[in-house]
Tab-separated table of C-alpha atoms in Angstrom:
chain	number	residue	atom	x	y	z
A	79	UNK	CA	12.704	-4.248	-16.229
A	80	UNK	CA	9.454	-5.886	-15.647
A	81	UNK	CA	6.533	-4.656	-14.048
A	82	UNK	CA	5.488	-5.820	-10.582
A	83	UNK	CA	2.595	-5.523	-8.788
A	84	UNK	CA	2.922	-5.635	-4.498
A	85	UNK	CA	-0.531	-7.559	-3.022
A	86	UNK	CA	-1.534	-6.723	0.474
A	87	UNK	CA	-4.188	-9.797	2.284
A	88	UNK	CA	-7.224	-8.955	4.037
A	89	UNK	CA	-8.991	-9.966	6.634
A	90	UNK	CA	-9.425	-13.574	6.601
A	91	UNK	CA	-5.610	-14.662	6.403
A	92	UNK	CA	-4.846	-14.162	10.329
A	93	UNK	CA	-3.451	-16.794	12.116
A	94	UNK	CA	-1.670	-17.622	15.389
A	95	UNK	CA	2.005	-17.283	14.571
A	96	UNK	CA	1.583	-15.254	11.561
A	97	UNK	CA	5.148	-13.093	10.752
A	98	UNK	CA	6.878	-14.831	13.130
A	99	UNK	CA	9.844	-15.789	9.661
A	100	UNK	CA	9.558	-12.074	9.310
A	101	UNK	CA	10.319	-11.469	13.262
A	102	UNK	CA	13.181	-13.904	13.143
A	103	UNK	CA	15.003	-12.572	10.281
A	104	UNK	CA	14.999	-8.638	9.978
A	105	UNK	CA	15.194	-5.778	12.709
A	106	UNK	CA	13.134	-3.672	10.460
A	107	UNK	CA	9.969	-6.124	10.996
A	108	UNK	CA	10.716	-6.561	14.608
A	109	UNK	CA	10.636	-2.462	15.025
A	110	UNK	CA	7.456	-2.460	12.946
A	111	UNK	CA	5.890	-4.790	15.747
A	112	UNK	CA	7.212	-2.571	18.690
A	113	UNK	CA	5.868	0.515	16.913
A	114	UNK	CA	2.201	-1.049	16.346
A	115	UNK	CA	2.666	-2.034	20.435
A	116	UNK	CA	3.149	1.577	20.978
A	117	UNK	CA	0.308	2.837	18.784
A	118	UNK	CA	-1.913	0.232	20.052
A	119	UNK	CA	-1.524	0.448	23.821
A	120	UNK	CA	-1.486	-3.850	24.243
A	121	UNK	CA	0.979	-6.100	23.083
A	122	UNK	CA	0.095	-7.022	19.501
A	123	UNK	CA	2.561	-9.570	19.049
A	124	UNK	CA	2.046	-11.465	22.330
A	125	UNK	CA	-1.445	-11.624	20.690
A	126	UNK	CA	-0.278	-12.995	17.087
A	127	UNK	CA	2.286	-15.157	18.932
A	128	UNK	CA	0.582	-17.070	21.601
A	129	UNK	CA	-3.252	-15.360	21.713
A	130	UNK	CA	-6.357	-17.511	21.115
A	131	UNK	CA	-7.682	-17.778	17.434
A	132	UNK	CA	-10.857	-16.392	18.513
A	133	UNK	CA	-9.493	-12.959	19.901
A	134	UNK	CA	-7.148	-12.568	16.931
A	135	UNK	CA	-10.381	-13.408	14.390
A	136	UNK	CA	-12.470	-10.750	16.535
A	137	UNK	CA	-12.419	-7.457	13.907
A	138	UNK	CA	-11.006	-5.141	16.097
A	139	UNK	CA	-7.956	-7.264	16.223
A	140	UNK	CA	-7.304	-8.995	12.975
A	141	UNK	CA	-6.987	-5.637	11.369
A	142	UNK	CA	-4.336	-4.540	12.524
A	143	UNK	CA	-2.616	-7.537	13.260
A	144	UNK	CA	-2.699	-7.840	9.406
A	145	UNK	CA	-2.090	-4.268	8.757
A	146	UNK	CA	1.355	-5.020	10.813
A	147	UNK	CA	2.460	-8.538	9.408
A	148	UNK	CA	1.904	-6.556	6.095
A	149	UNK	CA	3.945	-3.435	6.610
A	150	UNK	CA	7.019	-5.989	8.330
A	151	UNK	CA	7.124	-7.921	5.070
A	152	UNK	CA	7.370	-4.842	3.284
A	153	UNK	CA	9.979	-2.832	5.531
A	154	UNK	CA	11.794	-6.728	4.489
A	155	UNK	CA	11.063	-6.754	1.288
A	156	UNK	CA	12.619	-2.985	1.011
A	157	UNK	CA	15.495	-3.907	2.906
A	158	UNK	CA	16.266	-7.040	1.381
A	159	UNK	CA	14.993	-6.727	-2.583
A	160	UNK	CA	14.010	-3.152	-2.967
A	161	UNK	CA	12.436	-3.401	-6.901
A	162	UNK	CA	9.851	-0.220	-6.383
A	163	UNK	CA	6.896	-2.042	-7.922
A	164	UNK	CA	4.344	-0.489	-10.589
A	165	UNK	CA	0.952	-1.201	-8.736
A	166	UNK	CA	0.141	-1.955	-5.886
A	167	UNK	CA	-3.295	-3.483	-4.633
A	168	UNK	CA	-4.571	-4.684	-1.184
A	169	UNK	CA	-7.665	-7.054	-0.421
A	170	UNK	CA	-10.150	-4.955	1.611
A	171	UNK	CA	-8.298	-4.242	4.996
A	172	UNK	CA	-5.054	-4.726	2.872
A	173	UNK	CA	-6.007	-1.586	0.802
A	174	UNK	CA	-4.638	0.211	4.133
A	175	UNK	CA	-2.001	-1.565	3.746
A	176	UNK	CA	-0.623	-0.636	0.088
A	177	UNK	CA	-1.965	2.905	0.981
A	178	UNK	CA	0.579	2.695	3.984
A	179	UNK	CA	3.324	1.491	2.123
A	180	UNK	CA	2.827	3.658	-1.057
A	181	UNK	CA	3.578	6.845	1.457
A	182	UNK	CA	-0.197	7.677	1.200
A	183	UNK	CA	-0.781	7.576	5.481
A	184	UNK	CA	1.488	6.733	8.205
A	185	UNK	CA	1.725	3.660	9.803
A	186	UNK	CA	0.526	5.082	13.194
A	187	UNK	CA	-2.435	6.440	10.970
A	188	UNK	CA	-3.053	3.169	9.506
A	189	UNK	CA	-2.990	1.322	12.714
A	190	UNK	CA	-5.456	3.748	14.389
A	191	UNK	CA	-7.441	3.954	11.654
A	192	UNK	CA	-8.004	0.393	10.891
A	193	UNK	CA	-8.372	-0.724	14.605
A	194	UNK	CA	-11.002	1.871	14.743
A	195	UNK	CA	-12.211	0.453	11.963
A	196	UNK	CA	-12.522	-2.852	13.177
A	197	UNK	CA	-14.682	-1.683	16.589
A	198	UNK	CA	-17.126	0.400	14.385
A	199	UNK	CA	-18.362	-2.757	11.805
A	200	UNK	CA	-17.972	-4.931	14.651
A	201	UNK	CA	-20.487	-2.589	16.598
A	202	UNK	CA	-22.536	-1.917	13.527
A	203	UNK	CA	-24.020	-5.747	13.267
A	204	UNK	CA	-24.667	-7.091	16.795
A	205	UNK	CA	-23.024	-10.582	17.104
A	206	UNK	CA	-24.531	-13.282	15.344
A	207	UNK	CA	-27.067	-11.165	13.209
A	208	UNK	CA	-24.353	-11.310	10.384
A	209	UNK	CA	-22.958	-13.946	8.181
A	210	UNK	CA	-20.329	-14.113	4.978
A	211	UNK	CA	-20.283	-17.127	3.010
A	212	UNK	CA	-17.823	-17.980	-0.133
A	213	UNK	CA	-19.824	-19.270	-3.012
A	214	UNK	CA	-17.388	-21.259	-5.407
A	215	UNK	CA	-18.041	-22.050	-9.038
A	216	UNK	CA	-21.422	-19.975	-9.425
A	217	UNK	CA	-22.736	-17.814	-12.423
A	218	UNK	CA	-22.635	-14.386	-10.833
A	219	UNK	CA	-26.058	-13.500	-12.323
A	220	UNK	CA	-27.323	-16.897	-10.622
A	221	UNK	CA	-25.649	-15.531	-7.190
A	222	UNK	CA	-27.292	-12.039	-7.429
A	223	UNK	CA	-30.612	-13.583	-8.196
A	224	UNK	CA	-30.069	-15.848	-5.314
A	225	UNK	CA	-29.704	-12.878	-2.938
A	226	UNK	CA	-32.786	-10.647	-4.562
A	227	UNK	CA	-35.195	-13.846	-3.545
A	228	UNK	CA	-33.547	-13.983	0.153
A	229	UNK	CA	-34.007	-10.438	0.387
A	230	UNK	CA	-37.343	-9.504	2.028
A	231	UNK	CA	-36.813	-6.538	4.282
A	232	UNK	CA	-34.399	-4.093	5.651
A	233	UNK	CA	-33.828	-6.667	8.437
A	234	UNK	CA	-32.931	-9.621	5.864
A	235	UNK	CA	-30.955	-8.415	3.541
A	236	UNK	CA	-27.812	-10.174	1.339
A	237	UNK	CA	-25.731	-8.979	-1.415
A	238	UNK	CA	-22.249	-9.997	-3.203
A	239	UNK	CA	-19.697	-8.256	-1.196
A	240	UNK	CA	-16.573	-9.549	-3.353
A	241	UNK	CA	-15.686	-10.219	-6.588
A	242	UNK	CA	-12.702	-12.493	-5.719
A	243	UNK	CA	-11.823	-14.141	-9.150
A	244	UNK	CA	-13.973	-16.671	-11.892
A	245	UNK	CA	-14.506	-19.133	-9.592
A	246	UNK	CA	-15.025	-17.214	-5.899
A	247	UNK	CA	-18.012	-14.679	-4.910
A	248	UNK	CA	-18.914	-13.586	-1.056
A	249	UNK	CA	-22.020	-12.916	-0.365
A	250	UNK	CA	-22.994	-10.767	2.875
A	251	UNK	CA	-25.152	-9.700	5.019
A	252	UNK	CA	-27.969	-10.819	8.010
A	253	UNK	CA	-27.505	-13.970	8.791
A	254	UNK	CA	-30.478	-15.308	7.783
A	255	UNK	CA	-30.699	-14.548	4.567
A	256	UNK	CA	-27.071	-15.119	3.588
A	257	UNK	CA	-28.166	-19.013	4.697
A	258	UNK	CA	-31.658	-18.876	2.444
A	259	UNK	CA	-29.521	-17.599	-0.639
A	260	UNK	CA	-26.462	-20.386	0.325
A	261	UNK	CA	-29.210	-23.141	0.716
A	262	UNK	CA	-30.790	-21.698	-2.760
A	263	UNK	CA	-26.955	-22.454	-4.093
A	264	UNK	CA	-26.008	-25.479	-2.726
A	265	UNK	CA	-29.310	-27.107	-4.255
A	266	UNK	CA	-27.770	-26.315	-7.825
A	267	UNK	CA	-24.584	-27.912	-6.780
A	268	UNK	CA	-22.536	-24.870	-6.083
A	269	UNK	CA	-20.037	-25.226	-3.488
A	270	UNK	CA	-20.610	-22.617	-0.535
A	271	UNK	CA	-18.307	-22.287	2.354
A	272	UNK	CA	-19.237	-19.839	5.604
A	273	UNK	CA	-16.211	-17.529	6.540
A	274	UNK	CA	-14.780	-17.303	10.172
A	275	UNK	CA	-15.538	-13.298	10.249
A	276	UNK	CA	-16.894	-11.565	13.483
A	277	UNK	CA	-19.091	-8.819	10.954
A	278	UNK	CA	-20.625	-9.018	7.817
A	279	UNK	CA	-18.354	-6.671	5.533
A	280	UNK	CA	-19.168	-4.594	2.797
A	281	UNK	CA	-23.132	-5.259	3.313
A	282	UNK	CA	-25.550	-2.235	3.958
A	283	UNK	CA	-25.151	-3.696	7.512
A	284	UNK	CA	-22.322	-1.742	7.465
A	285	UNK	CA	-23.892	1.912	6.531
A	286	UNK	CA	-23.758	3.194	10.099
A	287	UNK	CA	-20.083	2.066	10.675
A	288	UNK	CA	-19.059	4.129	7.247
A	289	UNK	CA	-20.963	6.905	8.455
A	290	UNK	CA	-18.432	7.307	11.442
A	291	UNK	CA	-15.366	5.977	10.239
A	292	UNK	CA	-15.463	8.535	7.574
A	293	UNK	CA	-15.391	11.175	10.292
A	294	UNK	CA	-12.260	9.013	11.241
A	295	UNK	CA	-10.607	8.973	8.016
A	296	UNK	CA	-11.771	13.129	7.313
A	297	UNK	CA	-9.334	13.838	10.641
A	298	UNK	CA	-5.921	12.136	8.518
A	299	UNK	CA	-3.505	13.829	5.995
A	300	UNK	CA	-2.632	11.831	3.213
A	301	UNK	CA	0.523	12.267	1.360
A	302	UNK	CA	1.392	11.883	-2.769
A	303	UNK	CA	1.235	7.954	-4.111
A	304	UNK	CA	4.620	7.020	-4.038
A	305	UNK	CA	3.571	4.719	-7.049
A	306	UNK	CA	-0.284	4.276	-8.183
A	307	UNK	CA	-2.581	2.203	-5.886
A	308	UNK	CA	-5.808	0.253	-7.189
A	309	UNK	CA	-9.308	1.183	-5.038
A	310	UNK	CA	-10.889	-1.994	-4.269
A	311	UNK	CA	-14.232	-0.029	-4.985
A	312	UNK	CA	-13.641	1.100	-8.901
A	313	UNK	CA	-10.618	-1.890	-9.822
A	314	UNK	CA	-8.556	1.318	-10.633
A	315	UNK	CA	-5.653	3.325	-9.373
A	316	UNK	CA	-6.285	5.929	-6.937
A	317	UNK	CA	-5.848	9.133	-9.096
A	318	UNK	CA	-5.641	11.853	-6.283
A	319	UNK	CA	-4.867	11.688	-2.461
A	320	UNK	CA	-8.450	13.574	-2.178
A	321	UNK	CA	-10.251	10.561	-3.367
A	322	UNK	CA	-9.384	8.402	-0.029
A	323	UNK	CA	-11.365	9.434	2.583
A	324	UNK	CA	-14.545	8.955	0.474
A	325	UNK	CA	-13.299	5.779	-1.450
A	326	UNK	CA	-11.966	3.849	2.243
A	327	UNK	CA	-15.612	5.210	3.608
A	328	UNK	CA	-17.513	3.486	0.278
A	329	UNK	CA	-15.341	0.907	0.876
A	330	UNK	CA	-17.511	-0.452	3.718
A	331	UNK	CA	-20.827	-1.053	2.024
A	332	UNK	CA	-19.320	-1.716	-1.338
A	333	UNK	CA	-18.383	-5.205	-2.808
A	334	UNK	CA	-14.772	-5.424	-3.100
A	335	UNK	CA	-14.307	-5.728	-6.939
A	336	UNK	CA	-10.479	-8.236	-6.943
A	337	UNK	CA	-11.302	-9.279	-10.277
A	338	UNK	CA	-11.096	-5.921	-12.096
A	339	UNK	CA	-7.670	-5.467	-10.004
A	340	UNK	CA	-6.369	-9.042	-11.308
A	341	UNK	CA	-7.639	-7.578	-14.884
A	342	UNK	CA	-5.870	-4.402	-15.048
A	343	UNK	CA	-2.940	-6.016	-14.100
A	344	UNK	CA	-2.851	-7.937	-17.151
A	345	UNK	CA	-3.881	-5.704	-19.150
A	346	UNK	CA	-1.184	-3.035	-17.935
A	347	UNK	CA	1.612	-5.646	-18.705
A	348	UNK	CA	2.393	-6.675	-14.804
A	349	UNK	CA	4.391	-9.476	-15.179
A	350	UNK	CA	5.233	-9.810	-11.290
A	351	UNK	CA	3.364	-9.866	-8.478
A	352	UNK	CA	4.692	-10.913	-4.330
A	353	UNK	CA	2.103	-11.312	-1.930
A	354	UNK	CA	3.259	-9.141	1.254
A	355	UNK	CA	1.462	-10.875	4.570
A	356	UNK	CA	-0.045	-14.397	5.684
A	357	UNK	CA	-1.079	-16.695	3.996
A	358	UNK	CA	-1.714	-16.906	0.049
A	359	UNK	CA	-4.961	-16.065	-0.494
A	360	UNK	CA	-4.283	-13.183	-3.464
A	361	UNK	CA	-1.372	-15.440	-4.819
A	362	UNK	CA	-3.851	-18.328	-5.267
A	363	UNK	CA	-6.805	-16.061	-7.040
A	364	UNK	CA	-4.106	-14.641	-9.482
A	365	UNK	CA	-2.610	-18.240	-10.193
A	366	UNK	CA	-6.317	-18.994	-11.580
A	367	UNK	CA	-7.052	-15.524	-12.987
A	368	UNK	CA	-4.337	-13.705	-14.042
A	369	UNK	CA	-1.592	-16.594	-15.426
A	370	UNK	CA	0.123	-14.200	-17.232
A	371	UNK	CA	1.636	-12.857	-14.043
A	372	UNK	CA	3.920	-15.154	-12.031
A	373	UNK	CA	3.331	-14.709	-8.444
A	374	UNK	CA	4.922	-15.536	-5.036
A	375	UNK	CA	3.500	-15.098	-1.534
A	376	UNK	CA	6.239	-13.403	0.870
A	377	UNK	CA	5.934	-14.572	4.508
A	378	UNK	CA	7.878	-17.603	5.227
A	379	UNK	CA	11.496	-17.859	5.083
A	380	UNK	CA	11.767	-20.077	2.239
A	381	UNK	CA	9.551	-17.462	0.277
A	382	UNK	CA	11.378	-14.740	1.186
A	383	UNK	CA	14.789	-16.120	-0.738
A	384	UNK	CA	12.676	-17.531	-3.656
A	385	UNK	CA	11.448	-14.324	-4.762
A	386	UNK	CA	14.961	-12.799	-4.053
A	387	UNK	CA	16.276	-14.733	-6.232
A	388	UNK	CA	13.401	-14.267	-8.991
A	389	UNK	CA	14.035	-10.700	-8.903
A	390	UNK	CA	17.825	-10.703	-9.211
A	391	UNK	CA	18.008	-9.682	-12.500
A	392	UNK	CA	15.425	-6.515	-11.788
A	393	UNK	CA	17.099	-5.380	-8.634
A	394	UNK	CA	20.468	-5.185	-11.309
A	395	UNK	CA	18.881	-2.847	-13.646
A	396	UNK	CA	17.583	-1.080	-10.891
A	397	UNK	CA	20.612	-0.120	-9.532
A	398	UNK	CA	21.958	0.725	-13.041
A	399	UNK	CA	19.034	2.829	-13.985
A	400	UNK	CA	19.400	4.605	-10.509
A	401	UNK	CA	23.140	5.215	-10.903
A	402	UNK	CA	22.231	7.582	-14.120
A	403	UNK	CA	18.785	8.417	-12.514
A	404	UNK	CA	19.465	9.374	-8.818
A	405	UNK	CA	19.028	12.435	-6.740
A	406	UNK	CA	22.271	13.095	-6.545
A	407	UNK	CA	23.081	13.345	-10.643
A	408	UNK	CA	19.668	14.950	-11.108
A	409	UNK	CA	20.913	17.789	-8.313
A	410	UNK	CA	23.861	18.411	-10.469
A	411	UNK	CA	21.600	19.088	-13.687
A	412	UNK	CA	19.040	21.428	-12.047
A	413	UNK	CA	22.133	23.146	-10.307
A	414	UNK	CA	23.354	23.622	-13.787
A	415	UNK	CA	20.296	24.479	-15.985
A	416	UNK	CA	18.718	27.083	-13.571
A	417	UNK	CA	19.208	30.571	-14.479
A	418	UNK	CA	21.668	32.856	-12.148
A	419	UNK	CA	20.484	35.738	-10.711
A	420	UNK	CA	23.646	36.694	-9.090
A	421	UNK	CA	26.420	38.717	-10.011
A	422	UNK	CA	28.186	38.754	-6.697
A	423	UNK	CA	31.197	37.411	-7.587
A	424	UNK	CA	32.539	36.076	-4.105
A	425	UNK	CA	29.252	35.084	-3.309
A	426	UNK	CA	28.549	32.643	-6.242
A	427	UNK	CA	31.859	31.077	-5.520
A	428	UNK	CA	31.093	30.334	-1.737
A	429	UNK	CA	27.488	29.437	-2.481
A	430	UNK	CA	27.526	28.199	-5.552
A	431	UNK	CA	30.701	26.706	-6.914
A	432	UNK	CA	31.428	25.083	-4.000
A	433	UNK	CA	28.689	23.454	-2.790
A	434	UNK	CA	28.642	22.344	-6.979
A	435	UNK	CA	32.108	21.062	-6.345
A	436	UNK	CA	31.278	18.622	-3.380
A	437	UNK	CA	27.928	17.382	-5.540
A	438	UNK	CA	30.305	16.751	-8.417
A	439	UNK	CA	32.602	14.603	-5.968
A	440	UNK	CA	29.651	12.476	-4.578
A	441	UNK	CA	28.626	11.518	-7.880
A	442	UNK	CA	31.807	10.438	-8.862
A	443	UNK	CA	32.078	8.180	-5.865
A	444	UNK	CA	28.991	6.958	-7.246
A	445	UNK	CA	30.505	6.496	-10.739
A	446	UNK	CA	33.641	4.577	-9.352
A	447	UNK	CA	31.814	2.210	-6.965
A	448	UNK	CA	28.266	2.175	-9.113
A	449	UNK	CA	26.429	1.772	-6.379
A	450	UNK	CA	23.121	3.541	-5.910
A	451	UNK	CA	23.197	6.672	-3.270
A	452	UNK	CA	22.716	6.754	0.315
A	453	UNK	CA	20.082	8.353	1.707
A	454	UNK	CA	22.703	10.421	3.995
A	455	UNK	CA	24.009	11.057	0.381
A	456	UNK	CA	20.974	12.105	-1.172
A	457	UNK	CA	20.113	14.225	1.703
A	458	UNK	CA	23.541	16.080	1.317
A	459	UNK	CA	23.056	16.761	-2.123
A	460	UNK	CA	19.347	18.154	-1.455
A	461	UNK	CA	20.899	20.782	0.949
A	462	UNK	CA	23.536	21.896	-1.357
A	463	UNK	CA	21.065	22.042	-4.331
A	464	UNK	CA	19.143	24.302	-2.194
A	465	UNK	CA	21.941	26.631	-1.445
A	466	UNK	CA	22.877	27.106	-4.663
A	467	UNK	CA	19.755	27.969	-5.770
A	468	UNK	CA	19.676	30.229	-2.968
A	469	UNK	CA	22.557	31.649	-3.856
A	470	UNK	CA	21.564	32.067	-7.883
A	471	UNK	CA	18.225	33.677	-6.106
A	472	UNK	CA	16.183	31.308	-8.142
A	473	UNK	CA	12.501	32.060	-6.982
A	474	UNK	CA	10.821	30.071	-4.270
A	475	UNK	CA	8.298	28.682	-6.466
A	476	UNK	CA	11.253	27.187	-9.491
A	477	UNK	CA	12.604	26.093	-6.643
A	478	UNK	CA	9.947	24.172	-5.488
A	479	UNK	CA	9.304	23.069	-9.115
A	480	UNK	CA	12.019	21.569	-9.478
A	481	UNK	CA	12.769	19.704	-5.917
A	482	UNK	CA	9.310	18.440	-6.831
A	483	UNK	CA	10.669	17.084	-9.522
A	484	UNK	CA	13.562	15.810	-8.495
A	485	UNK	CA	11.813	13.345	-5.828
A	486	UNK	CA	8.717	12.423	-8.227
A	487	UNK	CA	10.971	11.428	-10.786
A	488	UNK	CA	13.255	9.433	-8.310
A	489	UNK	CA	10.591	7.911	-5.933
A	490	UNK	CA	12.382	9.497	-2.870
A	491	UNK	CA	9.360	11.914	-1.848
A	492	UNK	CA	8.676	9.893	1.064
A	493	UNK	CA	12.087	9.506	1.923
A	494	UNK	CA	12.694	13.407	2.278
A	495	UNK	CA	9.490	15.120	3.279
A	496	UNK	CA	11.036	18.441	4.221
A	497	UNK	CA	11.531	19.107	0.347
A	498	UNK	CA	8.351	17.892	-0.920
A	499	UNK	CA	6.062	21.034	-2.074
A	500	UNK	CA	3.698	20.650	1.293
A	501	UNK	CA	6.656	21.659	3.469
A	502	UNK	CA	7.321	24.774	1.469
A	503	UNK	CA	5.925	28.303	2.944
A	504	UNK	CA	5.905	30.868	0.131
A	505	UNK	CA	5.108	34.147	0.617
């Protein structure tokens, strides 16, 4: 099966009407926008709908208007493809994003988080005082010398806040000396475009607003990576939950480095990559960078069949590799190769033949129809594992070993937290 990457936008990408395919199509998106309405306390997606532009580009908003357009074409893509991708990777804001949807932080944490985030960089540069501009086509050395001369003080200061492929740098910071270094630019013929943002992200601007927010991220729990994510600030996967209070918190001042992402991907074999939000703003920069990985934005209608039907053949082997590689046939084989403890005749057969007899019968269900589990199914098969263990008087901490391994090896630790090793209470 080939390797796919799932790409999460930033900020940048909102528009008016943004998800709206997504909305029309699938019950899981539409519950995704009530949920960020709840969160929230205003009605996001009277906003996205029919809003101005310039309240939906304010910081506060965009966020997690993204954040939600992002986590409704996933909760699709789920429902309707379901290939469990090898990376993931978000732009900035969309980092909270593939956190989110890797099982890393709620959605309710997301949303909170990343509105919050939003008010504290907006607060951190007063308006106007900022600027972002996208220089196209420069030498990167040229672009950091640019900013060194148009830096004279701790009250005009630029830098390159993202590496966004060969041919696209930001740079960032007060106003006025983002426009000397532009100007410097645009006299050696490099393009230069100034970005509709409402704060000048990941400048040193931004020091006081990481300062708090990290306060804000410190107060979250943050679950195991459901599959590995890639830190905008290092271009490489996350390799502990610990690392994201203080990687979202450097996150802020630090330029977001896209190209390294695009890099690994190619050099990890990622043959795949959907774009899961507005616009196509990642699907263009890996087009250029990265042509060795075929990729397709997912917001529209017409997108969402197209890479359906790309990814027919992968959601086939899926399903086969799951029918010998499920929770329910894995159950069976730790039920088996644990040792027994028990020489209570009568109670092994209630508690442990038994229950073995009904996991036996699910799986051959699964073997007639070959169809991948339920999750009712895999939850049934969870509980009866359990009691036979119980019953063999396996210790609590095999037992945790190997539920562990049961849902790492699956991908279904998300799916049934009160099995996962944080729920346990050993004494």
């Amino acid at each position: 099966m080939r390797k796919l990457a799932l790409l999460f936008p930033g900020q940048g990408s909102q528009y008016i009407g943004m998800g709206q395919d997504l909305l029309e199509r699938s019950a899981a998106a539409r519950a995704a926008f009530a949920e960020a309405n709840e969160v929230l306390g205003f009605d996001l997606q009277a906003l996205i709908a029919n809003g101005s532009s310039e309240k939906l580009t304010r910081t506060e908003n965009a966020q997690p208007a993204l954040l939600t357009v992002s986590v409704a074409a996933f909760r699709v893509y789920m429902e309707e493809v379901g290939v469990v991708p090898a990376y993931s990777a978000g732009h900035s804001l969309g980092e909270f994003s593939a956190l989110t949807c890797a099982g890393v932080m709620t959605f309710q944490d997301a949303l909170r988080l990343v509105r919050r985030r939003g008010q504290l960089m907006q607060e951190a540069a007063a308006e106007g005082t900022g600027a972002m501009c996208a220089i196209i086509g420069a030498d990167p050395n040229r672009v950091e010398e640019a900013c060194q001369r148009a830096s004279i003080s701790e009250q005009q200061e630029v830098v390159i806040s993202n590496y966004n492929s060969s041919g696209q740098l930001v740079i960032s910071g007060h106003r006025a000396a983002v426009e000397e270094a532009a100007r410097e630019l645009e006299r050696h013929s490099t393009r230069i475009a100034f970005l509709q943002v409402s704060a000048p992200f990941h400048s040193p601007l931004m020091k006081g607003a990481a300062i708090r927010f990290k306060e804000e991220l410190a107060s979250c729990t943050y679950s195991t990576f459901r599959w590995p994510v890639i830190s905008n600030v290092t271009g490489k996967p996350y390799e502990s939950p610990d690392q994201v209070v203080d990687y979202l918190t450097e996150q802020l001042t630090a330029p977001v480095r896209w190209d390294e992402t695009m890099k690994l991907f190619v050099e990890q074999g990622v043959s795949l990559a959907a774009e899961l939000g507005a616009k196509q703003v990642l699907t263009q920069f890996m087009r250029a960078d990265a042509k060795s990985v075929m990729c397709y934005p997912y917001e529209k209608a017409a997108e969402l069949d197209a890479l359906q039907k790309e990814l027919e053949a992968d959601i086939m082997d899926q399903a086969r590799h799951q029918a010998t590689n499920n929770v329910v046939t894995r159950c069976l084989a730790a039920a088996v190769c644990t040792r027994n403890r028990n020489w209570d005749s009568e109670a092994y057969e209630q508690g442990f033949i038994l229950p073995y007899r009904q996991v036996q019968r699910l799986q051959e269900q699964l073997d007639e129809t070959g169809e991948p589990p339920t999750q009712a199914q895999m939850q049934e098969a969870l509980k009866l594992l359990k009691q036979m263990l119980d019953t063999k008087m396996v210790p609590q901490q095999e037992q945790q070993k190997r539920f562990a391994d049961i849902l790492e090896k699956t991908g279904t630790a998300a799916l049934f937290p009160e099995f996962s090793p944080d729920s346990w209470v050993i004494a």
